[in-house]
Amino acid sequence: MTQLLLPDTSKTRILVVGDVMLDRYWFGEVSRISPEAPVPVVKVERTEERPGGAANVARNCAALGAKASLLSVVGADEAGQTLARLLADEGIETSLHEDAELSTTIKLRVVARQQQLLRIDFENCPAHEVLRAKLADFERQLPHCDAVILSDYGKGGLAHIGEMIRLARDQGKPVLVDPKGEDFVRYAGATLLTPNRAELRYVIGRWASEAELKEKAMRLCESLRLDALLVTRSEEGMSLFVGEQALHEPAQAREVYDVSGAGDTVIASMAVMLASGADMHQAMRIANRTAGIVVGKLGTAVVTLDELRATL
């Protein structure tokens, strides 16, 4: 295996579009069971807030040295304002379109003794008029980026994703998509899709061998006119299908602490490295390293260039 070298990411510009959310954490201790129901009582000792979803993708791009811009929709509420503040603190340019009828998506996690006990979600879908305005904003920002990430969490913020892919490809911009759901047709024409193993099974069905997986993956790339498909496979590592090749990277031997947000780190790593001059295989090898680092952290997190260099 050739030595893994990092390209210069300092001048790379990434435009991230998709569903944002605010990740809230309540940390506490459990010492008794509730007398009202057979559930633990958590005495909350501290709280934490982090940008999630597409906002976490943008954070990961910035942590890897790129200049990240984020385009999304939030509610005219406290959670939306908190997201904007957290992202500004990290130097991320944001264009957050407010929808008065929308509640900014919140994922509230209750954690005790480093274990997640409960997650509560608050969400609804944005209005069509706000999404159309976001599409016009996308067209304005497109010429100023080197690559586009479309982060689909199924919250309704990417209703015009087909048009976004077409506009970006017409301008020669690579488009990387983190997909959601059982229908990948809406992602046709993208440069790269990054489904996990379970998401891919929904679309192509099960496979009994690596040869069958390769055949089905190649067929999907052809039918959707994709340049490549990157499948994250948990303990089985990653597989990249590009052209007639199937390339595999084994999982990094690390203790898995929390996989939430790992997909955000993977697609951010791929986009930053590709836009900085790496080829697909080199970018995948780097993304595999960043994934191995981030699963060792609690909650939605980022991997810095220094952390990445320490693994090379």
Short mmCIF file of C-alpha atoms in Angstrom, two decimals:
data_model
loop_
_atom_site.label_atom_id
_atom_site.label_comp_id
_atom_site.label_asym_id
_atom_site.label_seq_id
_atom_site.Cartn_x
_atom_site.Cartn_y
_atom_site.Cartn_z
CA MET A 1 0.00 0.00 0.00
CA THR A 2 1.36 3.41 -0.97
CA GLN A 3 1.94 6.05 1.69
CA LEU A 4 -1.15 8.10 2.50
CA LEU A 5 -0.52 11.80 1.87
CA LEU A 6 -2.84 14.66 2.73
CA PRO A 7 -3.49 17.32 0.07
CA ASP A 8 -3.47 21.01 0.93
CA THR A 9 -7.02 21.82 2.06
CA SER A 10 -6.48 25.45 3.04
CA LYS A 11 -7.89 26.95 -0.17
CA THR A 12 -10.73 24.46 -0.64
CA ARG A 13 -14.31 25.78 -0.53
CA ILE A 14 -17.20 23.43 0.20
CA LEU A 15 -20.90 24.30 -0.06
CA VAL A 16 -23.03 22.15 2.25
CA VAL A 17 -26.79 22.03 1.67
CA GLY A 18 -29.31 19.96 3.60
CA ASP A 19 -31.25 19.32 6.76
CA VAL A 20 -29.79 20.94 9.86
CA MET A 21 -30.65 20.17 13.45
CA LEU A 22 -29.65 21.11 16.94
CA ASP A 23 -28.26 18.24 18.99
CA ARG A 24 -28.92 18.73 22.69
CA TYR A 25 -27.35 16.54 25.35
CA TRP A 26 -28.45 16.20 28.96
CA PHE A 27 -25.76 14.48 31.03
CA GLY A 28 -26.51 13.09 34.46
CA GLU A 29 -26.38 10.21 36.89
CA VAL A 30 -28.83 7.39 37.57
CA SER A 31 -29.08 6.18 41.15
CA ARG A 32 -32.67 4.94 41.39
CA ILE A 33 -35.72 3.71 39.51
CA SER A 34 -38.81 5.90 39.33
CA PRO A 35 -41.65 4.93 41.71
CA GLU A 36 -44.09 6.00 38.97
CA ALA A 37 -42.89 3.56 36.28
CA PRO A 38 -40.04 1.07 35.77
CA VAL A 39 -37.69 3.67 34.28
CA PRO A 40 -34.43 5.20 35.55
CA VAL A 41 -34.46 8.64 37.13
CA VAL A 42 -31.71 10.84 35.66
CA LYS A 43 -30.45 13.72 37.75
CA VAL A 44 -29.22 16.14 35.08
CA GLU A 45 -25.86 17.70 35.98
CA ARG A 46 -24.88 19.50 32.77
CA THR A 47 -26.20 20.22 29.28
CA GLU A 48 -24.50 20.68 25.94
CA GLU A 49 -25.56 21.85 22.46
CA ARG A 50 -23.93 20.94 19.15
CA PRO A 51 -24.82 21.56 15.49
CA GLY A 52 -26.17 18.37 13.91
CA GLY A 53 -27.12 16.99 10.49
CA ALA A 54 -25.84 19.10 7.60
CA ALA A 55 -24.48 21.57 10.17
CA ASN A 56 -22.22 18.84 11.54
CA VAL A 57 -21.06 18.08 7.99
CA ALA A 58 -20.05 21.74 7.60
CA ARG A 59 -18.22 21.61 10.95
CA ASN A 60 -16.26 18.58 9.79
CA CYS A 61 -15.29 20.31 6.54
CA ALA A 62 -14.01 23.30 8.50
CA ALA A 63 -12.13 21.09 10.96
CA LEU A 64 -10.27 19.55 8.01
CA GLY A 65 -9.05 22.97 6.94
CA ALA A 66 -11.58 23.85 4.25
CA LYS A 67 -13.76 26.93 4.07
CA ALA A 68 -17.32 25.71 4.65
CA SER A 69 -20.56 27.45 3.69
CA LEU A 70 -23.90 26.09 4.89
CA LEU A 71 -27.27 26.60 3.22
CA SER A 72 -30.40 25.37 4.99
CA VAL A 73 -33.80 26.16 6.49
CA VAL A 74 -34.55 26.73 10.18
CA GLY A 75 -37.50 27.90 12.21
CA ALA A 76 -37.87 31.45 13.52
CA ASP A 77 -37.17 30.11 16.99
CA GLU A 78 -34.62 29.85 19.76
CA ALA A 79 -33.14 26.61 18.39
CA GLY A 80 -32.52 28.21 15.00
CA GLN A 81 -30.81 31.18 16.64
CA THR A 82 -28.69 28.84 18.74
CA LEU A 83 -27.59 26.95 15.64
CA ALA A 84 -26.60 30.16 13.89
CA ARG A 85 -24.57 31.26 16.91
CA LEU A 86 -22.78 27.91 17.30
CA LEU A 87 -21.84 27.84 13.62
CA ALA A 88 -20.64 31.45 13.65
CA ASP A 89 -18.42 30.60 16.62
CA GLU A 90 -16.72 27.96 14.42
CA GLY A 91 -16.20 30.33 11.49
CA ILE A 92 -18.75 28.71 9.20
CA GLU A 93 -20.57 30.97 6.75
CA THR A 94 -24.31 30.33 6.98
CA SER A 95 -27.35 31.16 4.92
CA LEU A 96 -30.17 29.90 7.12
CA HIS A 97 -33.56 30.69 5.61
CA GLU A 98 -36.20 31.17 8.30
CA ASP A 99 -39.64 29.59 8.01
CA ALA A 100 -42.13 30.99 10.55
CA GLU A 101 -44.21 27.79 10.36
CA LEU A 102 -41.22 25.50 10.94
CA SER A 103 -39.82 24.26 14.22
CA THR A 104 -36.07 23.82 13.95
CA THR A 105 -35.29 20.11 14.26
CA ILE A 106 -34.00 19.21 17.73
CA LYS A 107 -32.61 15.87 18.82
CA LEU A 108 -32.48 15.70 22.60
CA ARG A 109 -30.35 12.91 24.03
CA VAL A 110 -30.28 11.92 27.70
CA VAL A 111 -26.94 10.37 28.65
CA ALA A 112 -25.92 8.71 31.90
CA ARG A 113 -22.65 6.91 32.64
CA GLN A 114 -21.59 7.50 29.04
CA GLN A 115 -24.64 5.59 27.75
CA GLN A 116 -27.51 7.11 25.80
CA LEU A 117 -30.75 6.32 27.65
CA LEU A 118 -33.26 8.18 25.50
CA ARG A 119 -33.57 10.36 22.40
CA ILE A 120 -36.48 12.75 21.82
CA ASP A 121 -37.00 14.34 18.38
CA PHE A 122 -38.84 17.58 17.57
CA GLU A 123 -39.40 18.20 13.85
CA ASN A 124 -41.70 19.12 10.98
CA CYS A 125 -41.26 20.04 7.28
CA PRO A 126 -40.46 23.47 5.75
CA ALA A 127 -42.80 25.36 3.41
CA HIS A 128 -42.42 25.16 -0.36
CA GLU A 129 -41.89 28.94 -0.74
CA VAL A 130 -38.89 28.91 1.60
CA LEU A 131 -37.39 25.96 -0.26
CA ARG A 132 -37.73 27.77 -3.60
CA ALA A 133 -35.89 30.78 -2.13
CA LYS A 134 -33.17 28.43 -0.90
CA LEU A 135 -32.77 27.03 -4.44
CA ALA A 136 -32.21 30.55 -5.80
CA ASP A 137 -29.61 31.13 -3.07
CA PHE A 138 -27.94 27.85 -4.08
CA GLU A 139 -27.59 29.09 -7.66
CA ARG A 140 -25.95 32.29 -6.41
CA GLN A 141 -23.43 30.48 -4.22
CA LEU A 142 -22.56 27.69 -6.63
CA PRO A 143 -19.85 29.50 -8.65
CA HIS A 144 -17.88 30.23 -5.47
CA CYS A 145 -17.37 26.63 -4.28
CA ASP A 146 -15.13 23.73 -5.33
CA ALA A 147 -17.53 20.94 -4.35
CA VAL A 148 -21.11 20.50 -3.12
CA ILE A 149 -22.36 18.23 -0.34
CA LEU A 150 -26.08 17.46 -0.20
CA SER A 151 -26.84 16.07 3.25
CA ASP A 152 -30.28 14.44 3.21
CA TYR A 153 -31.74 13.55 6.59
CA GLY A 154 -35.28 13.17 5.23
CA LYS A 155 -36.59 16.32 6.93
CA GLY A 156 -37.86 17.94 3.73
CA GLY A 157 -35.10 20.49 3.20
CA LEU A 158 -33.91 18.99 -0.10
CA ALA A 159 -37.14 18.99 -2.09
CA HIS A 160 -35.28 20.40 -5.13
CA ILE A 161 -32.28 18.06 -4.90
CA GLY A 162 -32.54 16.88 -8.53
CA GLU A 163 -32.32 20.46 -9.77
CA MET A 164 -29.42 21.19 -7.43
CA ILE A 165 -27.47 18.21 -8.76
CA ARG A 166 -28.10 19.28 -12.37
CA LEU A 167 -27.08 22.90 -11.72
CA ALA A 168 -23.88 21.87 -9.95
CA ARG A 169 -22.84 19.30 -12.56
CA ASP A 170 -23.53 21.80 -15.36
CA GLN A 171 -20.91 24.03 -13.72
CA GLY A 172 -18.46 21.15 -13.35
CA LYS A 173 -18.78 20.93 -9.57
CA PRO A 174 -18.51 17.50 -7.94
CA VAL A 175 -21.68 16.67 -5.98
CA LEU A 176 -21.53 14.27 -3.04
CA VAL A 177 -24.79 13.04 -1.52
CA ASP A 178 -25.46 11.38 1.82
CA PRO A 179 -28.73 9.64 0.89
CA LYS A 180 -31.86 8.76 2.82
CA GLY A 181 -34.81 6.48 2.16
CA GLU A 182 -35.53 3.65 -0.24
CA ASP A 183 -35.57 5.64 -3.51
CA PHE A 184 -32.19 6.79 -4.81
CA VAL A 185 -33.58 7.92 -8.18
CA ARG A 186 -33.80 11.49 -6.88
CA TYR A 187 -29.98 11.47 -6.60
CA ALA A 188 -29.41 10.59 -10.26
CA GLY A 189 -26.43 12.35 -11.82
CA ALA A 190 -24.49 12.88 -8.57
CA THR A 191 -20.73 12.36 -8.46
CA LEU A 192 -20.78 10.16 -5.37
CA LEU A 193 -23.33 8.61 -3.03
CA THR A 194 -22.27 7.55 0.48
CA PRO A 195 -24.94 5.17 1.86
CA ASN A 196 -24.27 2.93 4.81
CA ARG A 197 -24.74 -0.81 4.56
CA ALA A 198 -28.36 -0.80 5.76
CA GLU A 199 -29.36 2.09 3.46
CA LEU A 200 -27.89 0.32 0.44
CA ARG A 201 -29.73 -2.91 1.28
CA TYR A 202 -33.05 -1.05 1.14
CA VAL A 203 -32.28 -0.07 -2.45
CA ILE A 204 -30.47 -3.04 -4.04
CA GLY A 205 -31.54 -5.87 -1.75
CA ARG A 206 -29.31 -8.32 0.10
CA TRP A 207 -26.13 -9.81 -1.31
CA ALA A 208 -24.63 -13.21 -0.62
CA SER A 209 -21.05 -12.45 -1.69
CA GLU A 210 -18.65 -9.62 -2.48
CA ALA A 211 -19.02 -10.45 -6.17
CA GLU A 212 -22.80 -10.02 -5.97
CA LEU A 213 -22.41 -6.75 -4.06
CA LYS A 214 -20.05 -5.46 -6.76
CA GLU A 215 -22.45 -6.47 -9.52
CA LYS A 216 -25.43 -4.77 -7.85
CA ALA A 217 -23.42 -1.67 -6.94
CA MET A 218 -22.13 -1.29 -10.51
CA ARG A 219 -25.66 -1.68 -11.84
CA LEU A 220 -26.88 1.06 -9.47
CA CYS A 221 -24.07 3.40 -10.58
CA GLU A 222 -24.96 2.82 -14.21
CA SER A 223 -28.70 3.31 -13.76
CA LEU A 224 -28.27 6.53 -11.73
CA ARG A 225 -25.33 7.86 -13.80
CA LEU A 226 -23.10 8.06 -10.72
CA ASP A 227 -19.34 8.43 -10.95
CA ALA A 228 -18.88 6.34 -7.83
CA LEU A 229 -20.57 4.72 -4.83
CA LEU A 230 -18.98 4.58 -1.37
CA VAL A 231 -20.57 2.12 1.07
CA THR A 232 -19.73 2.40 4.77
CA ARG A 233 -19.98 -1.09 6.29
CA SER A 234 -19.34 -0.66 10.05
CA GLU A 235 -16.96 -3.38 11.23
CA GLU A 236 -16.41 -4.45 7.60
CA GLY A 237 -14.82 -1.12 6.69
CA MET A 238 -15.64 0.73 3.46
CA SER A 239 -16.11 -0.29 -0.16
CA LEU A 240 -15.72 2.09 -3.10
CA PHE A 241 -17.19 1.21 -6.48
CA VAL A 242 -15.80 3.41 -9.24
CA GLY A 243 -15.58 2.59 -12.95
CA GLU A 244 -15.05 -1.19 -13.12
CA GLN A 245 -13.20 -1.29 -9.80
CA ALA A 246 -14.27 -2.35 -6.34
CA LEU A 247 -11.83 -1.02 -3.73
CA HIS A 248 -12.00 -1.97 -0.07
CA GLU A 249 -10.57 -0.49 3.12
CA PRO A 250 -10.76 -2.49 6.37
CA ALA A 251 -12.17 -0.80 9.46
CA GLN A 252 -9.64 0.94 11.69
CA ALA A 253 -8.97 -1.10 14.83
CA ARG A 254 -10.41 1.29 17.41
CA GLU A 255 -12.92 1.04 20.22
CA VAL A 256 -16.31 2.18 18.94
CA TYR A 257 -17.80 4.62 21.40
CA ASP A 258 -20.58 6.35 19.42
CA VAL A 259 -21.45 6.07 15.71
CA SER A 260 -23.85 9.04 15.63
CA GLY A 261 -22.63 11.57 13.08
CA ALA A 262 -19.96 9.25 11.64
CA GLY A 263 -21.56 9.51 8.19
CA ASP A 264 -21.21 13.30 8.39
CA THR A 265 -17.48 12.92 8.95
CA VAL A 266 -17.10 10.47 6.06
CA ILE A 267 -18.83 12.61 3.43
CA ALA A 268 -17.07 15.78 4.65
CA SER A 269 -13.71 14.02 4.38
CA MET A 270 -14.46 12.74 0.88
CA ALA A 271 -15.57 16.17 -0.35
CA VAL A 272 -12.66 18.10 1.15
CA MET A 273 -10.05 15.64 -0.12
CA LEU A 274 -11.53 15.32 -3.63
CA ALA A 275 -11.87 19.10 -3.96
CA SER A 276 -8.26 19.48 -2.77
CA GLY A 277 -6.88 17.21 -5.49
CA ALA A 278 -7.02 13.68 -4.08
CA ASP A 279 -8.31 10.83 -6.23
CA MET A 280 -11.27 8.69 -5.17
CA HIS A 281 -9.19 5.91 -3.62
CA GLN A 282 -6.94 8.30 -1.70
CA ALA A 283 -9.99 10.21 -0.45
CA MET A 284 -11.63 6.96 0.70
CA ARG A 285 -8.52 5.90 2.61
CA ILE A 286 -8.46 9.26 4.40
CA ALA A 287 -12.21 9.10 5.10
CA ASN A 288 -11.70 5.66 6.62
CA ARG A 289 -9.14 7.15 9.01
CA THR A 290 -11.41 10.02 10.04
CA ALA A 291 -14.31 7.60 10.59
CA GLY A 292 -12.11 5.48 12.85
CA ILE A 293 -11.30 8.56 14.92
CA VAL A 294 -14.80 10.03 15.21
CA VAL A 295 -16.52 6.83 16.42
CA GLY A 296 -14.26 7.03 19.46
CA LYS A 297 -15.93 10.31 20.48
CA LEU A 298 -19.25 10.88 22.22
CA GLY A 299 -22.08 12.30 20.10
CA THR A 300 -21.83 14.41 16.97
CA ALA A 301 -18.17 15.36 16.69
CA VAL A 302 -15.44 16.44 14.28
CA VAL A 303 -11.97 15.26 13.31
CA THR A 304 -9.24 17.88 13.00
CA LEU A 305 -6.29 17.87 10.63
CA ASP A 306 -3.93 17.38 13.56
CA GLU A 307 -5.85 14.31 14.73
CA LEU A 308 -5.80 12.93 11.20
CA ARG A 309 -2.07 13.55 10.73
CA ALA A 310 -1.37 11.71 13.99
CA THR A 311 -2.80 8.50 12.44
CA LEU A 312 -0.69 8.62 9.27
#
